[in-house]
XYZ file of C-alpha atoms in Angstrom:
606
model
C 29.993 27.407 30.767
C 30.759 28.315 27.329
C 32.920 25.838 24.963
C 34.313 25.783 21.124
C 31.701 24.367 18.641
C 32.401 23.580 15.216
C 29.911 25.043 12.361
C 31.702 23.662 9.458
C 34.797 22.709 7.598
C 37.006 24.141 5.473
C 36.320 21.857 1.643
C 39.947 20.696 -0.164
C 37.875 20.014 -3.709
C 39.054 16.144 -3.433
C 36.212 14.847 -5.812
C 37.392 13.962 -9.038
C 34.432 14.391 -10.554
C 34.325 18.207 -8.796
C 37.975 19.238 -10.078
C 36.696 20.677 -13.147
C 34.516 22.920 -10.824
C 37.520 24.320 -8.205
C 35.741 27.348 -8.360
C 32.780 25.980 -6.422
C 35.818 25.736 -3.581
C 38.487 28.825 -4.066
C 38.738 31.984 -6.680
C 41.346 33.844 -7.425
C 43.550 30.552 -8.440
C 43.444 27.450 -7.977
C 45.526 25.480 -5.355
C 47.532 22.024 -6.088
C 45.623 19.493 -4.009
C 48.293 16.503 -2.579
C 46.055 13.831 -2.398
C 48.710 11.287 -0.241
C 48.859 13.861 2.097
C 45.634 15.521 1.671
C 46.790 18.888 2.111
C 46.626 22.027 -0.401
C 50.130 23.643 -1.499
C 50.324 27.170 -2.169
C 53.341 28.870 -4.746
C 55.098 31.726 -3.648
C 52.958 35.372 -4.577
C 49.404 33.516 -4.739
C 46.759 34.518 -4.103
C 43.342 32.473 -2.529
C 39.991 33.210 -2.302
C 38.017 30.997 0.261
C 34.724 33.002 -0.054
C 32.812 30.459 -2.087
C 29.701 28.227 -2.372
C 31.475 25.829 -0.562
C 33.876 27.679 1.866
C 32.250 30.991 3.030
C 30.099 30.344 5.623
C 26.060 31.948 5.967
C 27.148 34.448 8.447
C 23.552 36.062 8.721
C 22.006 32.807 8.733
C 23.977 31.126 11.056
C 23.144 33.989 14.148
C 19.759 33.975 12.924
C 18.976 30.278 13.003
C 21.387 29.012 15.845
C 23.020 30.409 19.344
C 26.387 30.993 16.984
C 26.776 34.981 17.577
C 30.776 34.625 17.550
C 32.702 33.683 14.509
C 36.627 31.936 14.676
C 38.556 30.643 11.231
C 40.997 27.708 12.629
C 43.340 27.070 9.964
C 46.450 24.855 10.528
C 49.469 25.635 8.285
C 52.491 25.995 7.054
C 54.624 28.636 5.491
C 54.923 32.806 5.248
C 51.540 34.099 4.216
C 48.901 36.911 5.300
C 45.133 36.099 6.068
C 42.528 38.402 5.360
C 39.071 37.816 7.266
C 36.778 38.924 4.835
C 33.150 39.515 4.964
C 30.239 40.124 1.959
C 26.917 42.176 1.710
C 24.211 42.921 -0.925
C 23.265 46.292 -1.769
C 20.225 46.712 -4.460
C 22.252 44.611 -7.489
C 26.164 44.848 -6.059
C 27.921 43.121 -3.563
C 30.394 44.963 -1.397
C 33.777 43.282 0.034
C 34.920 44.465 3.252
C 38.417 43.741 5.002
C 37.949 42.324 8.304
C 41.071 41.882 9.638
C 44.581 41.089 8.585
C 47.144 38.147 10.463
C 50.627 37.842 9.290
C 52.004 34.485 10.019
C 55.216 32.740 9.658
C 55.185 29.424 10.275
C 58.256 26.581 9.421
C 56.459 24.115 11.555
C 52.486 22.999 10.547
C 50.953 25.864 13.030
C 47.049 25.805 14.421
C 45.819 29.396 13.661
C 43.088 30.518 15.355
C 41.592 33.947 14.615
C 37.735 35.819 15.810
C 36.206 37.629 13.473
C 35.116 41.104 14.176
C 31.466 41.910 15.583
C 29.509 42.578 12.092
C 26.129 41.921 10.577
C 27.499 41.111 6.858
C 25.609 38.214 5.592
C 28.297 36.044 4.435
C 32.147 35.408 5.752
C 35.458 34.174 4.289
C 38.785 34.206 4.388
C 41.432 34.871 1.810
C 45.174 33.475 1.806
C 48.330 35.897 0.041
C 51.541 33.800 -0.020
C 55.086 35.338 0.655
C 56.574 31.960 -0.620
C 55.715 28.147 -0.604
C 52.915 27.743 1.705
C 50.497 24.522 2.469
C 47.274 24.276 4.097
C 46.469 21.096 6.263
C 42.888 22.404 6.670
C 40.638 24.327 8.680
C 36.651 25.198 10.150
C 34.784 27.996 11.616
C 33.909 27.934 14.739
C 31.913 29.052 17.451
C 31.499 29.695 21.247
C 28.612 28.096 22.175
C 26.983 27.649 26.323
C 26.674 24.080 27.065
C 22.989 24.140 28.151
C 22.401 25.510 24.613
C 23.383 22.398 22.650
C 20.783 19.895 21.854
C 20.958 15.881 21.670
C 19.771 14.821 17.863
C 19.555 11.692 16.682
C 19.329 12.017 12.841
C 17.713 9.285 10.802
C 18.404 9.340 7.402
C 15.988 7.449 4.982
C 16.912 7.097 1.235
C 14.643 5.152 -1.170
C 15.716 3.199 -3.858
C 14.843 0.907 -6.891
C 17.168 -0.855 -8.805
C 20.254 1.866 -8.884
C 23.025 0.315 -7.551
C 25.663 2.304 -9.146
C 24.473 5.152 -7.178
C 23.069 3.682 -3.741
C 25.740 1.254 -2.977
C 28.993 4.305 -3.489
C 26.689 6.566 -1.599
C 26.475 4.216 1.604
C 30.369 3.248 1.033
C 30.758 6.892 1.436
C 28.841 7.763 4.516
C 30.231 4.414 6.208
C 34.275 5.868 5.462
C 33.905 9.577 6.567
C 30.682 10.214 8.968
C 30.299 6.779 10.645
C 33.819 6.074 10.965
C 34.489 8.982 13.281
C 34.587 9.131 17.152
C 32.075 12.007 17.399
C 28.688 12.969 18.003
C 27.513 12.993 14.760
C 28.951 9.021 13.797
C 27.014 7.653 16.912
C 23.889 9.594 16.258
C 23.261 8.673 12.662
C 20.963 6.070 11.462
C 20.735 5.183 7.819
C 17.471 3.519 6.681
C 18.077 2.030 3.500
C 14.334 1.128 1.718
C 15.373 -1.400 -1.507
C 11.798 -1.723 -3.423
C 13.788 -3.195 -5.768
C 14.521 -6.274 -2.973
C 18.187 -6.261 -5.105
C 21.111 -5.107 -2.502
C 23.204 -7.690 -0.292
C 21.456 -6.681 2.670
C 24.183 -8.632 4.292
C 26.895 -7.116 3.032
C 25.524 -3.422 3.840
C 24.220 -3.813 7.070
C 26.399 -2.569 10.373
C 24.645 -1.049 13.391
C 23.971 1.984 12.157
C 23.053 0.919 8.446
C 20.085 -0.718 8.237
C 18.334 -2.111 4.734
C 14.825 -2.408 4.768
C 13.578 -5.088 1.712
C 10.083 -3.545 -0.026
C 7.439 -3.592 -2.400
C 7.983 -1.296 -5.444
C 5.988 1.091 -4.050
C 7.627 4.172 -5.449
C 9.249 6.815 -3.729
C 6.097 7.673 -1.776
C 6.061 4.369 -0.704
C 9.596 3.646 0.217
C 9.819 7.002 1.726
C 6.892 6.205 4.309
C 8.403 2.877 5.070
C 11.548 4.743 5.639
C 9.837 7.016 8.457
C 8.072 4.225 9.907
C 11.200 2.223 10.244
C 12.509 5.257 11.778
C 9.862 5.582 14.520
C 10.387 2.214 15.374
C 14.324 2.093 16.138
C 14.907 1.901 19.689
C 17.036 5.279 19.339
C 13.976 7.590 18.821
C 14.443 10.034 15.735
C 14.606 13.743 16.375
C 15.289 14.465 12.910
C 14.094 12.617 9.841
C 16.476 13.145 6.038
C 15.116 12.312 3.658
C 17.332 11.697 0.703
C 17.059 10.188 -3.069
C 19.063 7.338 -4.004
C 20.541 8.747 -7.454
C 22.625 11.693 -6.331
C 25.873 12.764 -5.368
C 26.854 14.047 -2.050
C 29.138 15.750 0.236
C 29.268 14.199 3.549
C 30.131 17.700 4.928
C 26.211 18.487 3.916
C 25.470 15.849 6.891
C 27.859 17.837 8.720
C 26.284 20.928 8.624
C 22.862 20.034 9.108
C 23.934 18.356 12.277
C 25.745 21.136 13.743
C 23.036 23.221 12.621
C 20.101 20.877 14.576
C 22.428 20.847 17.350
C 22.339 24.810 18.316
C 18.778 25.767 16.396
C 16.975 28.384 18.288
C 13.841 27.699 19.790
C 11.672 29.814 17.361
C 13.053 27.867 14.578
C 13.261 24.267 15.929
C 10.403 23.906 13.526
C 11.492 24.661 10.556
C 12.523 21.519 7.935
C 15.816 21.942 6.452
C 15.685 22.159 2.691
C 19.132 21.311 0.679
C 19.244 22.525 -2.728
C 19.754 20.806 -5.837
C 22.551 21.358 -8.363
C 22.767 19.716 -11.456
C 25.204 16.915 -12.005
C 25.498 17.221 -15.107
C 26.581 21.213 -14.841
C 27.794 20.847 -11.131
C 28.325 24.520 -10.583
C 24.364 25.612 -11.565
C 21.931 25.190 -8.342
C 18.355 24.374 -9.730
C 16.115 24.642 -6.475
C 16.317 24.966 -2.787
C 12.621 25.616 -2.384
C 9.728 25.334 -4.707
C 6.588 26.832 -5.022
C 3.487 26.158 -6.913
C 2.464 29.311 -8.681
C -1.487 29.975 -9.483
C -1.255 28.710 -12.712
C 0.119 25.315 -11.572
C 3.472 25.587 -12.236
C 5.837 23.993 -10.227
C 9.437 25.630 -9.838
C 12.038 26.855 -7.859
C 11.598 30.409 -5.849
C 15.171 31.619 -6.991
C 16.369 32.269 -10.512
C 19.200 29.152 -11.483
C 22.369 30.289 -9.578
C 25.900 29.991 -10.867
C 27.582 28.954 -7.380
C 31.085 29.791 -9.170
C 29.466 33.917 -9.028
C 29.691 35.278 -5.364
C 26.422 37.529 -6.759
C 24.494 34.472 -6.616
C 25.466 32.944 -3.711
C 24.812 35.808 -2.217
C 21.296 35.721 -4.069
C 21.302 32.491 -2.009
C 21.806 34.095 1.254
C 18.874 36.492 1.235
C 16.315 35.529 4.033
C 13.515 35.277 1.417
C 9.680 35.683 1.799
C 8.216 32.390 1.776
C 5.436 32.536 -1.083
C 2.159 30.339 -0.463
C 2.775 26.963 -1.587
C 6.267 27.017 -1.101
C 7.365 23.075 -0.828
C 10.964 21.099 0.404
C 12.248 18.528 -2.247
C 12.595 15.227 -0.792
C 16.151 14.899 -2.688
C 17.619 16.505 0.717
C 15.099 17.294 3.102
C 15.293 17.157 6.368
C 12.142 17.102 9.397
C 11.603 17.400 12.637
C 10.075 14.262 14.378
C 7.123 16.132 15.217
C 5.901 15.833 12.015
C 6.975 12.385 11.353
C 4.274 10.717 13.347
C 2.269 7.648 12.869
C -1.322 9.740 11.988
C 1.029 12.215 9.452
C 2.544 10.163 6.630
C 2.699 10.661 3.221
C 0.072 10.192 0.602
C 0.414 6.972 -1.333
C 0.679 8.686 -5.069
C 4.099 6.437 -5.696
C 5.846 9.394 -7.378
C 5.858 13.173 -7.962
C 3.987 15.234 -5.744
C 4.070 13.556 -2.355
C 6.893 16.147 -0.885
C 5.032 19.036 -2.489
C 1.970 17.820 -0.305
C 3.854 16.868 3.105
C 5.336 20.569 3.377
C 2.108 21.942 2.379
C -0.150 20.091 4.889
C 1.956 20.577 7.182
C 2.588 24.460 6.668
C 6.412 24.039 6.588
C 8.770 26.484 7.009
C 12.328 26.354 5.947
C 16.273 27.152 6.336
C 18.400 26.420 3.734
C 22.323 27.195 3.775
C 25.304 27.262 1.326
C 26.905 23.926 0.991
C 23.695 21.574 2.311
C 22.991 20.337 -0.916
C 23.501 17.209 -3.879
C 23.736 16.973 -7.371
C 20.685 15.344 -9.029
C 20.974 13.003 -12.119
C 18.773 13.877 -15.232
C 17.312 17.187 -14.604
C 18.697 18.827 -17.648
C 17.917 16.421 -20.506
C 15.043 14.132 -20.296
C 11.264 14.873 -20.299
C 9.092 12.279 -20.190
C 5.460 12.467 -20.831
C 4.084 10.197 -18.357
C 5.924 11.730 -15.633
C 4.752 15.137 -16.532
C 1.728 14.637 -18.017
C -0.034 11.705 -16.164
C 1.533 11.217 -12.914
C 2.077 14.944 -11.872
C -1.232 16.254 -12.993
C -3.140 13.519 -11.827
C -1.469 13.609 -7.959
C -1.503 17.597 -8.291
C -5.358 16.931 -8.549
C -5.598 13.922 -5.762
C -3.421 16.088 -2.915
C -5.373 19.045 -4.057
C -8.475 17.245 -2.902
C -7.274 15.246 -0.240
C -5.526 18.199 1.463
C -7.260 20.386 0.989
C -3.493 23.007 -0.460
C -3.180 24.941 -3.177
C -6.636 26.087 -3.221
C -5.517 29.393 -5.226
C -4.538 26.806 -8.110
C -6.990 26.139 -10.754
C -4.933 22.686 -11.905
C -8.277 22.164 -14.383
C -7.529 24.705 -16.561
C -4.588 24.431 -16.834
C -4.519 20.707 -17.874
C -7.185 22.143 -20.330
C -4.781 24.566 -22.081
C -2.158 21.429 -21.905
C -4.838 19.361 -23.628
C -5.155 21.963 -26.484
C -1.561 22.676 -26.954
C -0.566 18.630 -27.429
C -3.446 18.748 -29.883
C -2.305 21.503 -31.394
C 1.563 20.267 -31.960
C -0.050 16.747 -32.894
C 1.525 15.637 -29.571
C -1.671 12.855 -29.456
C -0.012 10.521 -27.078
C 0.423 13.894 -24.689
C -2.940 15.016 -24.806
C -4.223 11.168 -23.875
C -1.688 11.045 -21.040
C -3.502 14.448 -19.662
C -6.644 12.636 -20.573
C -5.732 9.383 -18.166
C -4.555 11.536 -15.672
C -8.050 13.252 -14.833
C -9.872 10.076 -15.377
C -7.887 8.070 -12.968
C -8.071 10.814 -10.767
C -12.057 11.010 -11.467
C -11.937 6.853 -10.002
C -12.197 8.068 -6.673
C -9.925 7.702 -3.769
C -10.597 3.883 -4.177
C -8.336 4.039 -6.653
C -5.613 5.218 -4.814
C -6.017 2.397 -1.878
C -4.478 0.096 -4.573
C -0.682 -0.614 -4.951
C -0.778 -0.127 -8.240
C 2.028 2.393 -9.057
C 4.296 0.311 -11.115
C 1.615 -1.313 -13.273
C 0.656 2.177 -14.271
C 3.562 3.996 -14.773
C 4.578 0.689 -17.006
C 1.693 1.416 -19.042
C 1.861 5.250 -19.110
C 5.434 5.393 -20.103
C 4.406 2.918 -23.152
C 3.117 6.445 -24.500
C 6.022 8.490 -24.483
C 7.500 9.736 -27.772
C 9.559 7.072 -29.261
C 12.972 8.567 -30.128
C 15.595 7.908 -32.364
C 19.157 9.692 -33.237
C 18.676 12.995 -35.143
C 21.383 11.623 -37.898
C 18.149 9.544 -38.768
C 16.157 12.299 -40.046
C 16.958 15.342 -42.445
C 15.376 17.629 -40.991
C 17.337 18.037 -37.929
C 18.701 21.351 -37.616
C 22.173 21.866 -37.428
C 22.324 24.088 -34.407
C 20.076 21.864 -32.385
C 18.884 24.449 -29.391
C 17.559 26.564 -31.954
C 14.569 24.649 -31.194
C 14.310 27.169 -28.377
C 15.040 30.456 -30.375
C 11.724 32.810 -29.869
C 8.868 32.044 -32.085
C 8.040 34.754 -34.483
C 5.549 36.839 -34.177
C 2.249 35.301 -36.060
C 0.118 37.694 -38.066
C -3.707 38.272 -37.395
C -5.032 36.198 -39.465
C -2.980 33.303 -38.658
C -3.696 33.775 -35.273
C -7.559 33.374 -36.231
C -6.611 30.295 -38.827
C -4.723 28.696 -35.807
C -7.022 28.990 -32.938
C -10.375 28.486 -35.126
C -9.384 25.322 -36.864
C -7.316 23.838 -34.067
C -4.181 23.916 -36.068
C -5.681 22.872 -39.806
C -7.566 19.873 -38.444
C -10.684 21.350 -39.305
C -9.034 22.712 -42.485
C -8.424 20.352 -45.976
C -4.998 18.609 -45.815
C -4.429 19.740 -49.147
C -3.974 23.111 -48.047
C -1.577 22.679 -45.279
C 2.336 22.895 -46.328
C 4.592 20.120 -46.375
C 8.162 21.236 -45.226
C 9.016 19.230 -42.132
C 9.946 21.584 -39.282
C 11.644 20.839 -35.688
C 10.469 21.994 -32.722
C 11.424 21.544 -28.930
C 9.987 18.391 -27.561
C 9.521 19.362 -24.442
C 7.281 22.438 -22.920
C 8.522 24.628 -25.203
C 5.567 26.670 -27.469
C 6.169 27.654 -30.702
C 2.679 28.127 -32.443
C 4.418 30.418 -35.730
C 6.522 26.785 -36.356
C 3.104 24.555 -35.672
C 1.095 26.801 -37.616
C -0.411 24.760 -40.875
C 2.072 21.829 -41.386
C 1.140 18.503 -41.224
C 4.462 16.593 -39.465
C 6.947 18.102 -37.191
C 10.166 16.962 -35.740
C 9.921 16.764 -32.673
C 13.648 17.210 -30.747
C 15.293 16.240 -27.787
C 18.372 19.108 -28.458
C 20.223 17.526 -25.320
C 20.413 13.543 -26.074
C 20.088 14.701 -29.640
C 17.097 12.675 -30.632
C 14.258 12.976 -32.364
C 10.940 12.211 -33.821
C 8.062 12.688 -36.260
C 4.505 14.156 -35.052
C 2.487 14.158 -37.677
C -1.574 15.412 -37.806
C -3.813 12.845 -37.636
C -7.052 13.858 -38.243
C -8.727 10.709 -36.909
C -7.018 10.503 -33.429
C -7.676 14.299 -33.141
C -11.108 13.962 -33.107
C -11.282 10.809 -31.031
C -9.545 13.382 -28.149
C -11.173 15.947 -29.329
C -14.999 14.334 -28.136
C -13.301 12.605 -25.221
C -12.268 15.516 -23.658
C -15.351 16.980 -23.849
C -16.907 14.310 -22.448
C -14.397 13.452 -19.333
C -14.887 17.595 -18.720
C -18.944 17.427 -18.967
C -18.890 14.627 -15.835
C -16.361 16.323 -14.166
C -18.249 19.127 -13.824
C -21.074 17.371 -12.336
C -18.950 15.414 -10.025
C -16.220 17.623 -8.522
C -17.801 18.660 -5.509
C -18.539 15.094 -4.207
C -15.464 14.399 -5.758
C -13.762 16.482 -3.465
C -15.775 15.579 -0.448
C -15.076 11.872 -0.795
C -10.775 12.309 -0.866
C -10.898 14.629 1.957
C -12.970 12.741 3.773
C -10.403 9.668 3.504
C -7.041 12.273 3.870
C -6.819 10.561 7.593
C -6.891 7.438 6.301
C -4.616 7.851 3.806
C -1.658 8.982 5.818
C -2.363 6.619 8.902
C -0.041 3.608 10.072
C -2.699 0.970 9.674
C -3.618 2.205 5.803
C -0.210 2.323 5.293
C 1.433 -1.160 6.753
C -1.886 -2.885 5.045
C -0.568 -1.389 1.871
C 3.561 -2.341 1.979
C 2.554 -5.756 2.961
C 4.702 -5.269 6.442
C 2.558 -7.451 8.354
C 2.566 -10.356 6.343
């Protein structure tokens, strides 16, 4: 017996923060929102684009993925207006609208419309509203028919980490306990929120209800409170079918939730499997979408699959809604990412590498596969402005190397050279306290898997970060430039023999100082390589064009060569070692990601 399901709801743009970015939620023009009454109001002659980031729905995705092969827009409203089911496909580099079907309706009374979309294979769906005078909309879903015997039971644990960020945690689990868990459906009696504080600073008290639960734990970084997070999860007396993983310093939607629910609900069989990657947008540019899956290319390179998409640009969501190619090494973000219980298990945890790396490595050992879909997603704090050394440097090359090993993934990588050519290119922009960072990172890693047994995460990042680039408030130094992402502009093209000059004498440290110029010039601070700007100065400006910072590099011959014969040497003995090297970590992979290794190391048991 067949019987209406619910995909997902119609979005009213109620976020303050969101206002500025309506167009994430209608084109065309914008609606008034009435907050008291928490409808939308419509003037007389408008016109209302619902086919949006936020309001279209994955057509193509949705009767791919799930049992949903019939589509129905229920609106309820008020007013004289004309709805347009609308539909969206990709051709080459255009997208094509096409006119569904039209419903005039006249309503003086708040009216439940219900209409079924036409039999189509577009890849996206939407509707569009054309006033004939005042109308308002109380608000709406699309729905589907769905067999009874075809929905699933899910019990959906969600596990955020956190350390210290109570600005964002504490809002975030306000908001889930007023909208999700304070409803009468399926969805507020099968959710489980594991809360894991390594920071041991929330009112556990205060947070806790039955379905909020705040587990107290070592700093142990977001490895760390992650796999404390599953393990809690496996040991709640309502048995996980789904495990979220979330991070603690983002906004969110708690229609995402929503979706991914009624999405677990009706999967099909052949993709039951699959993890459930949401994407990332930036917060501080809400409408750009950095990554819903990444990929390690052969250089090393981490990075998303797609190209940054505008989500106000029905191109790119559309660009979104291609059923993509997985490339090898294709990885989930643990900022929204949510897993089947079969590979949650008590022998398949994380490695402990406290941060960076240790989602790359879960979806790669476990040869995940993924479904991502418009409007499962958060905004991420800090992506656009901040690099910092020790993050980048030490702690991603260094677990890039370990989970290499250990796993036995990205064997196509050669992550050697590549820290190699980083080496050089610090050296070369007298970035010395970037070069040593790379340095650390392949000694540590060169320590064995011994090293990694220790809880030692904190200590080290503490002392890492102490070698990031101190920096101070452009107005401090006059050199700053004036436009400051010029920093960015494309290098010129070097000549010949300054190509020669650059490479053979590292820069002009095995040239006299007296022949090297003087002028101070900026230069990104970041990844950024501009060798025509490095080439024969002895200090740069170093700048941060976002926080609008900066500082001085300047050569220093004597530091130089102290890398210069360390590197050398660290290389020589890794060369003899590797192979045994290699052996030993994935020879203790098992133990690594096993319950016992794992409550011996967050101090459960004690």
């Amino acid at each position: 017996m067949s019987k209406n399901y619910k995909l997902q709801n119609i979005l009213f743009c109620d976020n303050d923060r969101l206002e500025a970015y309506w167009e994430m939620f209608f084109k065309s023009s914008r609606p008034v929102y009435d907050r008291e009454k928490k409808t939308i109001v419509l003037g007389a002659g408008q016109v209302i684009d619902f086919c949006t980031y936020f309001n279209s729905i994955s057509l193509l995705k949705w009767k791919t993925y799930t049992y949903a092969s019939k589509l129905i827009l229920k609106l309820r409203v008020k007013g004289e207006m004309e709805i347009i089911l609308t539909g969206y496909e990709k051709k080459d580099t255009q997208y094509i609208r096409k006119v569904l079907h039209r419903a005039k309706v006249s309503a003086a009374e708040p009216q439940e419309i219900s209409l079924e979309y036409p039999e189509n294979n577009l890849m996206l769906a939407g509707f569009e509203i054309h006033t004939h005078g005042i109308c308002v909309v109380y608000g709406g879903e699309y729905d589907t028919e769905i067999d009874e015997e075809q929905v699933r039971h899910v019990s959906l644990h969600l596990c955020t980490t956190t350390f210290k960020k109570e600005d964002y945690i504490l809002p975030n689990i306000q908001l889930l306990k007023d909208t999700v868990l304070a409803g009468n459906d399926s969805l507020a009696k099968n959710l489980w929120i594991h809360v894991v504080d390594n920071g041991r600073t929330l009112p556990v008290e205060e947070l806790e209800t039955e379905h909020v639960m705040v587990h107290p734990n070592l700093n142990v970084g977001g490895a760390g409170g992650f796999t404390r997070g599953m393990l809690e999860a496996m040991d709640h007396k309502e048995k996980p079918t789904h495990v979220l993983l979330m991070d603690d310093d983002v906004m969110i939607l708690p229609e995402s939730l929503i979706r991914t629910y009624n999405l677990l609900k009706i999967v099909r069989p052949e993709y039951e499997h699959h993890f459930i990657s949401g994407a990332m947008l930036f917060y501080e540019e809400m409408n750009y979408l950095y990554e819903d899956v990444g990929f390690m290319d052969h250089e090393g390179t981490y990075g998303p699959i797609k190209d940054r998409v505008d989500t106000r640009k029905m191109e790119d969501i559309l660009r979104c809604e291609e059923m993509f190619h997985q490339p090898k090494n294709a990885y989930a973000g643990w900022w929204y990412c949510c897993i089947p219980a079969e590979f949650v298990r008590k022998d398949n945890l994380p490695l402990p590498v406290f941060v960076r790396g240790d989602d790359v490595e879960y979806s790669l050992r476990n040869k995940a596969k993924f479904i991502t879909l418009s409007g499962i997603c958060i905004w991420h704090m800090g992506f656009t402005n901040k690099f910092n050394g020790a993050m980048e440097f030490y702690q991603v090359h260094r677990n890039t190397l370990m989970l290499q090993a250990a796993s036995g993934v990205c064997q196509n990588v050669d992550i050697m050279t590549r820290i190699r050519k980083l080496i050089r290119v610090n050296l070369l922009r007298f970035n010395y306290d970037g070069a040593e960072l790379l340095l650390d990172a392949v000694e540590d890693y060169m320590k064995g898997y011994k090293f990694f047994m220790k809880n030692q995460g904190e200590k080290l990042l503490k002392e890492k970060s102490q070698k990031n680039e101190k920096m101070e408030p452009l107005s401090k130094f006059p050199e700053a430039p004036t436009k400051v992402l010029s920093v960015y502009a494309q290098d010129l093209p070097r000549k010949s023999l300054e190509t020669f000059l650059y490479r053979i004498t590292y820069n002009g440290h095995f040239w006299p100082t007296k022949w090297l110029k003087k002028s101070v010039v900026p230069v990104a601070y970041d990844w950024y390589y501009s060798p025509h700007r490095y080439f024969f100065r002895r200090k740069l400006l170093a700048v941060n064009p976002y926080l609008k910072q900066g500082a001085y590099r300047e050569m220093d011959k004597k530091r130089f060569f102290e890398l210069f014969s360390r590197e050398r040497k660290l290389f020589n003995r890794y060369a003899r070692i590797h192979e045994r090297l290699e052996k030993e970590y994935r020879d203790h992979r098992k133990e690594f990601t096993s319950e016992s290794f794992w409550r011996k190391y967050l101090e459960i048991d004690k």
